[in-house]
């Protein structure tokens, strides 16, 4: 029967994206991996990290990240989405806060979701640090 | 009639990807932009740079990059592709050499192509620097 499956069915890429960031915030590896396709061709790039390919490598990376002491919370901004029948790409700006809100950073993420027999699942997450001026360029000088 | 169009039709995501890197190497802005969809939702992230959205912002960024003195050449490695009828995602490792081959770097890129009435076109390019250990992790210790 292979590995146990969750019953989670995401009926849209947006649902899968929400579950992805919720699992990230709650440091829940099983919930995180339930948002990914069980596929050897899934790709994950954490900011500054190497490219990880395949379900096991991706899962291990989340286990390591979630084993760390801190918690983070996300505000997802400026989503640009391109969606077709079977595949959807979402580009977002991630505003990331440490649990105690003392540290803040932003990252750029390209998230790709595929419609599988088990609903929409993530097949690619590519995140990289946003440069400090990105927000300023977008919003102009502070008022 | 709007802006002039090129007659270039890419019949596969792979053709569009090849044209993208060829245009990059030859610093040809028109050839580069002929690989992109003429769309306000295209997204481009150059390594370490802000997120650029829309045809004009993307074009301007290539004009700036190509105005620089140097030339680069690419070796594209370890492509992982997920392709559906209308959208294709290609994750690659870019081995980048300066024209005189004295400098070398590697980057990770997520390239997304969409099937448009004008053939396959790029809709998202997200590139970020690869960490120095990425290649070692992939290949194991040197023999």
mmCIF file of C-alpha atoms in Angstrom:
data_model
loop_
_atom_site.group_PDB
_atom_site.id
_atom_site.type_symbol
_atom_site.label_atom_id
_atom_site.label_comp_id
_atom_site.label_asym_id
_atom_site.label_seq_id
_atom_site.Cartn_x
_atom_site.Cartn_y
_atom_site.Cartn_z
ATOM 1 C CA UNK A 1 0.000 0.000 0.000
ATOM 2 C CA UNK A 2 3.030 2.291 0.196
ATOM 3 C CA UNK A 3 3.202 5.249 2.510
ATOM 4 C CA UNK A 4 0.116 6.417 4.360
ATOM 5 C CA UNK A 5 -1.827 9.176 2.662
ATOM 6 C CA UNK A 6 -3.738 11.988 4.156
ATOM 7 C CA UNK A 7 -7.276 12.632 3.010
ATOM 8 C CA UNK A 8 -6.532 16.286 2.298
ATOM 9 C CA UNK A 9 -7.882 17.373 -1.069
ATOM 10 C CA UNK A 10 -7.151 20.941 -2.125
ATOM 11 C CA UNK A 11 -9.685 22.042 -4.690
ATOM 12 C CA UNK A 12 -7.708 25.069 -5.874
ATOM 13 C CA UNK A 13 -4.076 26.200 -6.031
ATOM 14 C CA UNK A 14 -5.026 28.938 -3.553
ATOM 15 C CA UNK A 15 -6.214 26.351 -1.005
ATOM 16 C CA UNK A 16 -2.965 24.435 -1.399
ATOM 17 C CA UNK A 17 -0.933 27.638 -0.994
ATOM 18 C CA UNK A 18 -2.812 28.572 2.164
ATOM 19 C CA UNK A 19 -2.241 25.087 3.609
ATOM 20 C CA UNK A 20 1.454 25.338 2.716
ATOM 21 C CA UNK A 21 1.979 28.548 4.699
ATOM 22 C CA UNK A 22 -0.256 27.352 7.556
ATOM 23 C CA UNK A 23 1.816 24.163 7.870
ATOM 24 C CA UNK A 24 5.003 26.270 7.754
ATOM 25 C CA UNK A 25 3.758 28.469 10.600
ATOM 26 C CA UNK A 26 2.653 25.498 12.718
ATOM 27 C CA UNK A 27 5.876 23.552 11.965
ATOM 28 C CA UNK A 28 3.821 20.496 11.029
ATOM 29 C CA UNK A 29 5.821 18.232 8.701
ATOM 30 C CA UNK A 30 2.921 15.921 7.840
ATOM 31 C CA UNK A 31 0.625 18.835 7.035
ATOM 32 C CA UNK A 32 3.423 20.429 4.991
ATOM 33 C CA UNK A 33 4.055 17.287 2.980
ATOM 34 C CA UNK A 34 0.305 16.873 2.400
ATOM 35 C CA UNK A 35 0.532 20.042 0.302
ATOM 36 C CA UNK A 36 3.216 18.517 -1.973
ATOM 37 C CA UNK A 37 2.776 16.049 -4.814
ATOM 38 C CA UNK A 38 4.226 12.628 -3.979
ATOM 39 C CA UNK A 39 6.560 12.740 -6.916
ATOM 40 C CA UNK A 40 10.231 12.275 -7.626
ATOM 41 C CA UNK A 41 10.265 15.467 -9.700
ATOM 42 C CA UNK A 42 9.184 17.961 -7.054
ATOM 43 C CA UNK A 43 11.681 20.779 -6.540
ATOM 44 C CA UNK A 44 12.344 22.944 -3.483
ATOM 45 C CA UNK A 45 14.820 25.785 -3.067
ATOM 46 C CA UNK A 46 14.947 27.392 0.382
ATOM 47 C CA UNK A 47 16.501 30.897 0.477
ATOM 48 C CA UNK A 48 20.259 30.542 -0.004
ATOM 49 C CA UNK A 49 20.017 26.761 -0.050
ATOM 50 C CA UNK A 50 20.763 24.105 -2.643
ATOM 51 C CA UNK A 51 18.109 22.743 -4.973
ATOM 52 C CA UNK A 52 16.323 19.737 -3.496
ATOM 53 C CA UNK A 53 14.641 17.270 -5.848
ATOM 54 C CA UNK A 54 12.229 14.490 -4.882
ATOM 55 C CA UNK A 55 9.790 13.830 -2.063
ATOM 56 C CA UNK A 56 12.303 12.441 0.453
ATOM 57 C CA UNK A 57 14.824 15.266 0.038
ATOM 58 C CA UNK A 58 12.076 17.864 0.336
ATOM 59 C CA UNK A 59 10.568 16.214 3.422
ATOM 60 C CA UNK A 60 13.960 15.979 5.131
ATOM 61 C CA UNK A 61 14.558 19.691 4.548
ATOM 62 C CA UNK A 62 11.287 20.614 6.267
ATOM 63 C CA UNK A 63 12.084 18.286 9.165
ATOM 64 C CA UNK A 64 15.370 20.149 9.628
ATOM 65 C CA UNK A 65 13.796 23.590 9.350
ATOM 66 C CA UNK A 66 10.958 22.751 11.752
ATOM 67 C CA UNK A 67 13.418 21.220 14.262
ATOM 68 C CA UNK A 68 14.860 24.716 14.784
ATOM 69 C CA UNK A 69 13.851 26.657 17.886
ATOM 70 C CA UNK A 70 12.021 29.576 16.286
ATOM 71 C CA UNK A 71 8.627 29.994 14.765
ATOM 72 C CA UNK A 72 7.837 32.268 11.859
ATOM 73 C CA UNK A 73 4.681 33.841 10.567
ATOM 74 C CA UNK A 74 3.965 34.951 7.028
ATOM 75 C CA UNK A 75 2.123 37.771 5.377
ATOM 76 C CA UNK A 76 1.757 36.913 1.695
ATOM 77 C CA UNK A 77 1.632 39.962 -0.551
ATOM 78 C CA UNK A 78 1.427 40.982 -4.190
ATOM 79 C CA UNK A 79 0.436 37.578 -5.532
ATOM 80 C CA UNK A 80 0.679 37.240 -9.299
ATOM 81 C CA UNK A 81 -0.962 34.057 -10.532
ATOM 82 C CA UNK A 82 -0.953 32.290 -13.866
ATOM 83 C CA UNK A 83 -3.339 29.387 -13.926
ATOM 84 C CA UNK A 84 -4.201 26.788 -16.508
ATOM 85 C CA UNK A 85 -6.282 23.622 -16.299
ATOM 86 C CA UNK A 86 -3.519 21.463 -14.903
ATOM 87 C CA UNK A 87 -0.799 23.727 -13.550
ATOM 88 C CA UNK A 88 -0.720 27.047 -11.692
ATOM 89 C CA UNK A 89 2.136 29.393 -10.882
ATOM 90 C CA UNK A 90 1.937 31.832 -8.023
ATOM 91 C CA UNK A 91 4.614 34.469 -7.491
ATOM 92 C CA UNK A 92 4.464 36.115 -4.082
ATOM 93 C CA UNK A 93 6.334 38.394 -1.745
ATOM 94 C CA UNK A 94 6.643 36.708 1.649
ATOM 95 C CA UNK A 95 6.823 39.099 4.607
ATOM 96 C CA UNK A 96 8.329 36.916 7.313
ATOM 97 C CA UNK A 97 8.265 37.643 11.028
ATOM 98 C CA UNK A 98 10.004 35.739 13.794
ATOM 99 C CA UNK A 99 7.617 34.496 16.472
ATOM 100 C CA UNK A 100 8.426 37.349 18.831
ATOM 101 C CA UNK A 101 8.085 39.859 15.995
ATOM 102 C CA UNK A 102 11.539 41.244 16.714
ATOM 103 C CA UNK A 103 13.013 40.101 13.425
ATOM 104 C CA UNK A 104 11.523 40.689 10.010
ATOM 105 C CA UNK A 105 12.621 39.743 6.523
ATOM 106 C CA UNK A 106 11.108 39.411 3.113
ATOM 107 C CA UNK A 107 11.547 36.769 0.469
ATOM 108 C CA UNK A 108 10.388 36.238 -3.094
ATOM 109 C CA UNK A 109 8.761 32.905 -3.821
ATOM 110 C CA UNK A 110 7.648 31.139 -6.964
ATOM 111 C CA UNK A 111 5.168 28.417 -6.066
ATOM 112 C CA UNK A 112 3.934 25.954 -8.674
ATOM 113 C CA UNK A 113 0.924 23.722 -8.116
ATOM 114 C CA UNK A 114 -0.278 20.781 -10.193
ATOM 115 C CA UNK A 115 -3.748 19.270 -10.366
ATOM 116 C CA UNK A 116 -3.280 15.642 -9.352
ATOM 117 C CA UNK A 117 -5.808 12.858 -8.697
ATOM 118 C CA UNK A 118 -5.494 13.945 -5.020
ATOM 119 C CA UNK A 119 -6.271 17.592 -5.748
ATOM 120 C CA UNK A 120 -3.916 20.535 -6.239
ATOM 121 C CA UNK A 121 -0.437 19.900 -4.875
ATOM 122 C CA UNK A 122 2.800 21.843 -4.823
ATOM 123 C CA UNK A 123 5.431 20.664 -7.280
ATOM 124 C CA UNK A 124 7.915 23.533 -7.003
ATOM 125 C CA UNK A 125 8.786 26.078 -4.310
ATOM 126 C CA UNK A 126 11.640 28.442 -5.137
ATOM 127 C CA UNK A 127 12.302 31.076 -2.486
ATOM 128 C CA UNK A 128 15.103 33.610 -2.298
ATOM 129 C CA UNK A 129 15.843 36.627 -0.146
ATOM 130 C CA UNK A 130 14.322 39.882 -1.401
ATOM 131 C CA UNK A 131 16.727 42.803 -1.622
ATOM 132 C CA UNK A 132 16.142 45.563 0.953
ATOM 133 C CA UNK A 133 15.021 48.035 -1.716
ATOM 134 C CA UNK A 134 12.341 45.839 -3.240
ATOM 135 C CA UNK A 135 9.538 47.177 -1.112
ATOM 136 C CA UNK A 136 10.665 50.778 -1.527
ATOM 137 C CA UNK A 137 10.774 50.408 -5.295
ATOM 138 C CA UNK A 138 7.260 49.066 -5.296
ATOM 139 C CA UNK A 139 5.692 51.503 -2.894
ATOM 140 C CA UNK A 140 7.780 54.616 -3.345
ATOM 141 C CA UNK A 141 9.061 56.745 -0.473
ATOM 142 C CA UNK A 142 7.439 56.385 2.911
ATOM 143 C CA UNK A 143 4.725 58.903 3.606
ATOM 144 C CA UNK B 1 -1.719 47.533 -34.300
ATOM 145 C CA UNK B 2 0.297 47.846 -31.085
ATOM 146 C CA UNK B 3 3.969 47.002 -30.809
ATOM 147 C CA UNK B 4 5.703 45.159 -33.617
ATOM 148 C CA UNK B 5 5.814 41.389 -33.212
ATOM 149 C CA UNK B 6 8.455 38.972 -34.209
ATOM 150 C CA UNK B 7 7.492 35.913 -36.208
ATOM 151 C CA UNK B 8 9.276 33.596 -33.791
ATOM 152 C CA UNK B 9 7.113 30.614 -32.844
ATOM 153 C CA UNK B 10 8.541 28.192 -30.311
ATOM 154 C CA UNK B 11 6.866 24.838 -30.684
ATOM 155 C CA UNK B 12 8.020 23.485 -27.320
ATOM 156 C CA UNK B 13 9.060 24.845 -23.911
ATOM 157 C CA UNK B 14 12.526 23.453 -24.642
ATOM 158 C CA UNK B 15 12.793 25.560 -27.810
ATOM 159 C CA UNK B 16 11.779 28.659 -25.886
ATOM 160 C CA UNK B 17 14.300 27.883 -23.132
ATOM 161 C CA UNK B 18 17.083 27.433 -25.658
ATOM 162 C CA UNK B 19 16.188 30.749 -27.315
ATOM 163 C CA UNK B 20 16.133 32.448 -23.901
ATOM 164 C CA UNK B 21 19.701 31.423 -23.045
ATOM 165 C CA UNK B 22 20.924 32.070 -26.595
ATOM 166 C CA UNK B 23 19.507 35.612 -26.445
ATOM 167 C CA UNK B 24 21.126 36.080 -23.017
ATOM 168 C CA UNK B 25 24.522 35.010 -24.359
ATOM 169 C CA UNK B 26 24.244 37.256 -27.415
ATOM 170 C CA UNK B 27 22.899 40.200 -25.385
ATOM 171 C CA UNK B 28 20.056 40.630 -27.851
ATOM 172 C CA UNK B 29 17.129 42.402 -26.169
ATOM 173 C CA UNK B 30 14.680 41.855 -29.031
ATOM 174 C CA UNK B 31 15.502 38.159 -29.247
ATOM 175 C CA UNK B 32 15.233 37.915 -25.455
ATOM 176 C CA UNK B 33 11.835 39.582 -25.365
ATOM 177 C CA UNK B 34 10.625 37.365 -28.217
ATOM 178 C CA UNK B 35 10.918 34.461 -25.759
ATOM 179 C CA UNK B 36 8.573 36.167 -23.244
ATOM 180 C CA UNK B 37 4.790 36.378 -23.339
ATOM 181 C CA UNK B 38 3.562 39.916 -24.010
ATOM 182 C CA UNK B 39 1.646 40.021 -20.802
ATOM 183 C CA UNK B 40 1.295 42.257 -17.779
ATOM 184 C CA UNK B 41 1.579 39.244 -15.466
ATOM 185 C CA UNK B 42 5.023 38.022 -16.478
ATOM 186 C CA UNK B 43 7.471 37.836 -13.575
ATOM 187 C CA UNK B 44 11.263 38.044 -13.544
ATOM 188 C CA UNK B 45 13.643 37.788 -10.581
ATOM 189 C CA UNK B 46 17.332 38.216 -11.371
ATOM 190 C CA UNK B 47 19.731 36.823 -8.728
ATOM 191 C CA UNK B 48 19.635 39.131 -5.698
ATOM 192 C CA UNK B 49 17.285 41.539 -7.444
ATOM 193 C CA UNK B 50 13.730 42.689 -6.790
ATOM 194 C CA UNK B 51 10.732 41.037 -8.401
ATOM 195 C CA UNK B 52 9.839 42.606 -11.748
ATOM 196 C CA UNK B 53 6.286 42.271 -13.020
ATOM 197 C CA UNK B 54 5.045 43.117 -16.523
ATOM 198 C CA UNK B 55 6.528 43.268 -20.000
ATOM 199 C CA UNK B 56 8.004 46.772 -19.748
ATOM 200 C CA UNK B 57 9.721 46.217 -16.386
ATOM 201 C CA UNK B 58 11.157 42.924 -17.606
ATOM 202 C CA UNK B 59 12.375 44.441 -20.882
ATOM 203 C CA UNK B 60 14.045 47.357 -19.089
ATOM 204 C CA UNK B 61 15.903 44.958 -16.802
ATOM 205 C CA UNK B 62 17.368 43.073 -19.756
ATOM 206 C CA UNK B 63 18.354 46.331 -21.434
ATOM 207 C CA UNK B 64 20.280 47.253 -18.275
ATOM 208 C CA UNK B 65 21.930 43.853 -17.944
ATOM 209 C CA UNK B 66 22.927 43.724 -21.613
ATOM 210 C CA UNK B 67 24.305 47.293 -21.463
ATOM 211 C CA UNK B 68 27.015 46.002 -19.106
ATOM 212 C CA UNK B 69 30.496 45.374 -20.486
ATOM 213 C CA UNK B 70 30.758 41.631 -19.988
ATOM 214 C CA UNK B 71 29.348 38.657 -21.776
ATOM 215 C CA UNK B 72 28.367 35.425 -20.135
ATOM 216 C CA UNK B 73 27.869 31.912 -21.366
ATOM 217 C CA UNK B 74 25.671 29.256 -19.846
ATOM 218 C CA UNK B 75 25.835 25.534 -19.377
ATOM 219 C CA UNK B 76 22.376 24.347 -18.364
ATOM 220 C CA UNK B 77 22.433 21.264 -16.147
ATOM 221 C CA UNK B 78 20.168 18.926 -14.225
ATOM 222 C CA UNK B 79 16.923 20.075 -15.832
ATOM 223 C CA UNK B 80 13.784 18.863 -14.064
ATOM 224 C CA UNK B 81 10.678 19.522 -16.137
ATOM 225 C CA UNK B 82 6.993 19.329 -15.341
ATOM 226 C CA UNK B 83 4.884 19.819 -18.436
ATOM 227 C CA UNK B 84 1.163 19.983 -19.014
ATOM 228 C CA UNK B 85 -0.851 20.942 -22.075
ATOM 229 C CA UNK B 86 -0.703 24.675 -21.439
ATOM 230 C CA UNK B 87 2.083 25.352 -18.958
ATOM 231 C CA UNK B 88 5.565 23.928 -18.362
ATOM 232 C CA UNK B 89 7.997 24.402 -15.499
ATOM 233 C CA UNK B 90 11.688 23.835 -15.932
ATOM 234 C CA UNK B 91 14.042 23.885 -12.956
ATOM 235 C CA UNK B 92 17.694 24.100 -13.937
ATOM 236 C CA UNK B 93 21.157 24.669 -12.571
ATOM 237 C CA UNK B 94 22.850 27.427 -14.578
ATOM 238 C CA UNK B 95 26.640 27.139 -14.779
ATOM 239 C CA UNK B 96 27.644 30.663 -15.741
ATOM 240 C CA UNK B 97 30.994 31.686 -17.181
ATOM 241 C CA UNK B 98 32.250 35.173 -17.870
ATOM 242 C CA UNK B 99 33.289 35.694 -21.471
ATOM 243 C CA UNK B 100 36.961 35.263 -20.726
ATOM 244 C CA UNK B 101 36.223 32.158 -18.652
ATOM 245 C CA UNK B 102 38.081 33.597 -15.673
ATOM 246 C CA UNK B 103 34.991 33.887 -13.485
ATOM 247 C CA UNK B 104 32.461 31.182 -12.856
ATOM 248 C CA UNK B 105 29.305 31.011 -10.805
ATOM 249 C CA UNK B 106 26.232 28.897 -10.579
ATOM 250 C CA UNK B 107 22.617 29.842 -10.149
ATOM 251 C CA UNK B 108 19.342 28.007 -9.671
ATOM 252 C CA UNK B 109 16.539 28.987 -12.018
ATOM 253 C CA UNK B 110 12.862 28.187 -12.206
ATOM 254 C CA UNK B 111 11.593 28.908 -15.720
ATOM 255 C CA UNK B 112 7.901 28.745 -16.529
ATOM 256 C CA UNK B 113 6.572 28.666 -20.091
ATOM 257 C CA UNK B 114 3.023 29.068 -21.315
ATOM 258 C CA UNK B 115 1.515 27.915 -24.597
ATOM 259 C CA UNK B 116 0.184 31.073 -26.223
ATOM 260 C CA UNK B 117 -1.320 31.721 -29.667
ATOM 261 C CA UNK B 118 2.258 32.721 -30.625
ATOM 262 C CA UNK B 119 3.796 29.475 -29.384
ATOM 263 C CA UNK B 120 5.497 28.687 -26.078
ATOM 264 C CA UNK B 121 6.641 31.794 -24.232
ATOM 265 C CA UNK B 122 8.295 32.460 -20.898
ATOM 266 C CA UNK B 123 5.992 33.827 -18.209
ATOM 267 C CA UNK B 124 8.275 33.495 -15.182
ATOM 268 C CA UNK B 125 12.038 33.425 -14.644
ATOM 269 C CA UNK B 126 13.202 33.204 -11.031
ATOM 270 C CA UNK B 127 16.958 32.931 -10.608
ATOM 271 C CA UNK B 128 19.009 32.979 -7.427
ATOM 272 C CA UNK B 129 22.623 32.267 -6.566
ATOM 273 C CA UNK B 130 23.389 28.628 -5.824
ATOM 274 C CA UNK B 131 25.295 27.972 -2.600
ATOM 275 C CA UNK B 132 28.904 26.806 -3.076
ATOM 276 C CA UNK B 133 28.117 23.350 -1.705
ATOM 277 C CA UNK B 134 25.227 22.606 -4.032
ATOM 278 C CA UNK B 135 27.289 20.748 -6.573
ATOM 279 C CA UNK B 136 29.166 18.780 -3.926
ATOM 280 C CA UNK B 137 25.936 17.671 -2.290
ATOM 281 C CA UNK B 138 24.633 16.463 -5.601
ATOM 282 C CA UNK B 139 27.716 14.660 -6.771
ATOM 283 C CA UNK B 140 29.260 13.557 -3.490
ATOM 284 C CA UNK B 141 32.981 13.857 -2.710
ATOM 285 C CA UNK B 142 35.374 14.356 -5.586
ATOM 286 C CA UNK B 143 36.931 11.149 -6.825
#
